[in-house]
CSV table of C-alpha atoms in Angstrom, one decimal:
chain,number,residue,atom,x,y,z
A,920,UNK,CA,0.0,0.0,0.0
A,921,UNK,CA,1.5,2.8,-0.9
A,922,UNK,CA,2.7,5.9,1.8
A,923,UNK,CA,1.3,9.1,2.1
A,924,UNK,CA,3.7,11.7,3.2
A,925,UNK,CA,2.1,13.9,6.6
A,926,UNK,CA,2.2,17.0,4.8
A,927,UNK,CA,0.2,15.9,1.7
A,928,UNK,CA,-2.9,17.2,2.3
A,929,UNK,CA,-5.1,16.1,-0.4
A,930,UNK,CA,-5.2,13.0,-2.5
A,931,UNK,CA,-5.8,11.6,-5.6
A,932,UNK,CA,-8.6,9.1,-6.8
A,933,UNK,CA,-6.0,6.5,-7.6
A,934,UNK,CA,-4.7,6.9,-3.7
A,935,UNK,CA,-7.9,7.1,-2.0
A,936,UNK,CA,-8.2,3.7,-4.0
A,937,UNK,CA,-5.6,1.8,-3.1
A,938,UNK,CA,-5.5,3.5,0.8
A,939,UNK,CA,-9.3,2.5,0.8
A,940,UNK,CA,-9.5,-0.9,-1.2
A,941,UNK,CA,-12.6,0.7,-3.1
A,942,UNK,CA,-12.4,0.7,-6.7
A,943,UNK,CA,-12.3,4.3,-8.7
A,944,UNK,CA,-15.5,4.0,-9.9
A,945,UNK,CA,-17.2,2.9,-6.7
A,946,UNK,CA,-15.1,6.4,-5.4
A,947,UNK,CA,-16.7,8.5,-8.5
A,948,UNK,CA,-20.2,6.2,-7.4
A,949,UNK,CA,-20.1,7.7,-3.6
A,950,UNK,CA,-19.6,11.1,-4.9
A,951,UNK,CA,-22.0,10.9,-7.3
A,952,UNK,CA,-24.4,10.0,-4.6
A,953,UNK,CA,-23.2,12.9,-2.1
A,954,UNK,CA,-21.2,10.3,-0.2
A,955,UNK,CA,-17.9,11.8,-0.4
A,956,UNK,CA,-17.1,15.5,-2.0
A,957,UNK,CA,-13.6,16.4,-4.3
A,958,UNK,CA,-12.7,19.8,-5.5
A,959,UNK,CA,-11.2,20.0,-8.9
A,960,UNK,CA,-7.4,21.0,-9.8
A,961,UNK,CA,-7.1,23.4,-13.0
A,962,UNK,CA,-6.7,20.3,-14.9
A,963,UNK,CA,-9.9,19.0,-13.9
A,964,UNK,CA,-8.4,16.1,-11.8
A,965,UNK,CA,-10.1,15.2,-8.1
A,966,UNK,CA,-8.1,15.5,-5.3
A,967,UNK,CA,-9.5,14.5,-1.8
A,968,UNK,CA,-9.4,15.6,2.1
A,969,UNK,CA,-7.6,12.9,3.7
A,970,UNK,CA,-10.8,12.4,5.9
A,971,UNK,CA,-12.1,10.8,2.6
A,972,UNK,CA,-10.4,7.7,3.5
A,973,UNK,CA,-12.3,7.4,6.7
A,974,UNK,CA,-15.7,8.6,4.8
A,975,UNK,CA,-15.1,5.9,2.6
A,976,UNK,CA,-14.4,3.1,5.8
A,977,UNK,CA,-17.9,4.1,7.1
A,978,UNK,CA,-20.0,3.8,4.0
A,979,UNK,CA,-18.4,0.4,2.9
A,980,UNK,CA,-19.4,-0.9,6.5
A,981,UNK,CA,-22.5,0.4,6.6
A,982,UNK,CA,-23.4,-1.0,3.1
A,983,UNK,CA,-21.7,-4.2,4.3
A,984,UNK,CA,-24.6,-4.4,7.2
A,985,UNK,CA,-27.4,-3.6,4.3
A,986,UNK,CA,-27.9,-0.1,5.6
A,987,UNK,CA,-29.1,2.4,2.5
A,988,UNK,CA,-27.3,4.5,0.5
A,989,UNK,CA,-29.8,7.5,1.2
A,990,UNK,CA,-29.4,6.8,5.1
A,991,UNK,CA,-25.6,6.6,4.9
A,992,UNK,CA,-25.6,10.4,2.9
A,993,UNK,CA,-27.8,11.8,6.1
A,994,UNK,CA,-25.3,9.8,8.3
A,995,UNK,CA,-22.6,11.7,7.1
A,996,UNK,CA,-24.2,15.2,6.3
A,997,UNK,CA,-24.3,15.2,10.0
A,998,UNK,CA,-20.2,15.0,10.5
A,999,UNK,CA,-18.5,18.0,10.6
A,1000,UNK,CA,-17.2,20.0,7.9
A,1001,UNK,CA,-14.4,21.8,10.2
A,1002,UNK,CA,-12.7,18.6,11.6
A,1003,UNK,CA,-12.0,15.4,11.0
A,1004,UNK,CA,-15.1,13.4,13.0
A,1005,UNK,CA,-13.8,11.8,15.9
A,1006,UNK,CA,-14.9,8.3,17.8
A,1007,UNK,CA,-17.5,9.6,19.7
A,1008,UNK,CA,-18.5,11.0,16.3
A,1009,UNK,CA,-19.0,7.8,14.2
A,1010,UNK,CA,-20.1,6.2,17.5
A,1011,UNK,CA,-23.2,8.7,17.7
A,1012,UNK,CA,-23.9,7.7,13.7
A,1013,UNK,CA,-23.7,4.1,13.9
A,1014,UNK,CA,-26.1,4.0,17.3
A,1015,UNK,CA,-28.8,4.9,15.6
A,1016,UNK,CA,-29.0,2.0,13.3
A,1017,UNK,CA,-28.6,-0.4,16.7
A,1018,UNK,CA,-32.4,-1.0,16.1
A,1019,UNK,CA,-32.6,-1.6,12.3
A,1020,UNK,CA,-29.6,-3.9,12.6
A,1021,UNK,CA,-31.6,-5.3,15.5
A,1022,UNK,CA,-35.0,-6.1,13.9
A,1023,UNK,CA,-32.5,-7.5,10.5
A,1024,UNK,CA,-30.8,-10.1,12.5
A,1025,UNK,CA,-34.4,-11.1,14.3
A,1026,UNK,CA,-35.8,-11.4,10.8
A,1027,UNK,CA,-32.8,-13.3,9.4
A,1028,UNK,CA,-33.0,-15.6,12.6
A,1029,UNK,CA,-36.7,-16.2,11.5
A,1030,UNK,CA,-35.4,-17.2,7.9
A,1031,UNK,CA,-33.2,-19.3,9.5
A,1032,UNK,CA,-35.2,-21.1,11.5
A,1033,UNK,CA,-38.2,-22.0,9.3
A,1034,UNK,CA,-36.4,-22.3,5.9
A,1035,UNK,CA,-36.2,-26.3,6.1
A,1036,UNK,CA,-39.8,-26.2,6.5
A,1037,UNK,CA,-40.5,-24.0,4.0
A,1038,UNK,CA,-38.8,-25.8,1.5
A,1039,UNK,CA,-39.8,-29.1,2.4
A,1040,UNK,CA,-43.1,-27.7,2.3
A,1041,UNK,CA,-42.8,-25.7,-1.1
A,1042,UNK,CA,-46.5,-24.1,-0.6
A,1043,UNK,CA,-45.2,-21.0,0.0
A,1044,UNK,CA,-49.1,-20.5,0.9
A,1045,UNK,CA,-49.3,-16.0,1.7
A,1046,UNK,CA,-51.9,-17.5,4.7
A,1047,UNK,CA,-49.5,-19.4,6.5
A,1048,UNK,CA,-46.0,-19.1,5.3
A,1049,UNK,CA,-43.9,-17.5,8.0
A,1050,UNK,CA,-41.3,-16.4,5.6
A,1051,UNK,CA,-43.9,-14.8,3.1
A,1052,UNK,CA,-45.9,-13.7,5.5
A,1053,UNK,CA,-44.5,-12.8,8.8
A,1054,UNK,CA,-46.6,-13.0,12.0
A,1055,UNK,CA,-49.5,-13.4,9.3
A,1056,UNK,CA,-49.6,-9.7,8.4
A,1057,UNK,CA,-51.8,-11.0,5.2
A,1058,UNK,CA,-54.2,-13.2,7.1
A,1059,UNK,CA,-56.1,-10.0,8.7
A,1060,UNK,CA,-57.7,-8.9,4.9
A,1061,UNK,CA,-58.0,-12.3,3.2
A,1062,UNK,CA,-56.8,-15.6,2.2
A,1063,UNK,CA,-53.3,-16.0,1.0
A,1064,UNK,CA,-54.2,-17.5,-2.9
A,1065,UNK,CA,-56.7,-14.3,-3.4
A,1066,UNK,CA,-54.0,-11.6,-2.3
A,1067,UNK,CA,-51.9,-13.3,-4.6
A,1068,UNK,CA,-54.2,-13.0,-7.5
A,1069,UNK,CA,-55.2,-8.9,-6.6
A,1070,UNK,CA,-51.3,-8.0,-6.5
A,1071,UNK,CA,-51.0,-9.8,-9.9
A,1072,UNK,CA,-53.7,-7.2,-11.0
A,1073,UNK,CA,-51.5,-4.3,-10.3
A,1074,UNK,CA,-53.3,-3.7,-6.7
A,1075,UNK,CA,-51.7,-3.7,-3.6
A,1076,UNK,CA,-52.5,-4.5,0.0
């Protein structure tokens, strides 16, 4: 991996790269998206804060754990613009997806647990099927077979 003298402020897309493991595209992706920001030289080049590389650390973690691309950019629009973010900072960020990541592992443990049945089953029946319809969210309107038949007709439940 290649050094990055102290006094070099600003880096190129090829450094952030290989400092970051992300790809240049995935770089010019993120930025596109308001993920991470570059200013242009005279020669229309990128160069990046140095705080990019930690920018890009959190958003590949957080897209690791499934979290959105939308909910990462307000993540990080929160971070200051003055300093580099601190601990406590990307503590305070990643906190308040505790509960999503929370209610993702419950549902994955629910996947988990019934996906022999389901398979051995292979009814996949909307009026009984915990992994098509969990805790029977369906069952309260209709049978499973005629909800299937209405959202095949463009309406939805």
């Amino acid at each position: 991996m290649p050094q990055i003298p102290e006094k070099i402020h600003e880096l190129t897309v090829g450094q952030v790269s290989a400092r970051s493991g992300a790809a240049v595209s995935a770089l010019h992706f993120y930025e596109s998206k308001g993920l991470i920001s570059s200013r242009r030289t005279s020669g229309n080049q990128r160069r990046y804060t140095r705080d990019t590389l930690r920018r890009v650390a959190f958003v590949r973690a957080a897209q690791r754990v499934g979290i959105p691309l939308a909910t990462i950019r307000d993540a990080l629009a929160e971070l200051p613009e003055e300093r580099t973010p601190t601990h406590e900072d990307w503590a305070r960020l990643s906190e308040a997806w505790r509960s999503e990541l929370d209610e993702r592992i419950k549902q994955l443990n629910r996947l988990r647990d019934h996906l022999t049945d389901c398979i051995g089953c292979g009814c996949l029946s909307l009026d009984s099927c915990v992994l098509s319809n969990p805790d029977d969210a369906f069952g309260e309107r209709m049978a499973g077979s005629r909800l299937m038949v209405e959202r095949g007709r463009g309406r939805r439940g």
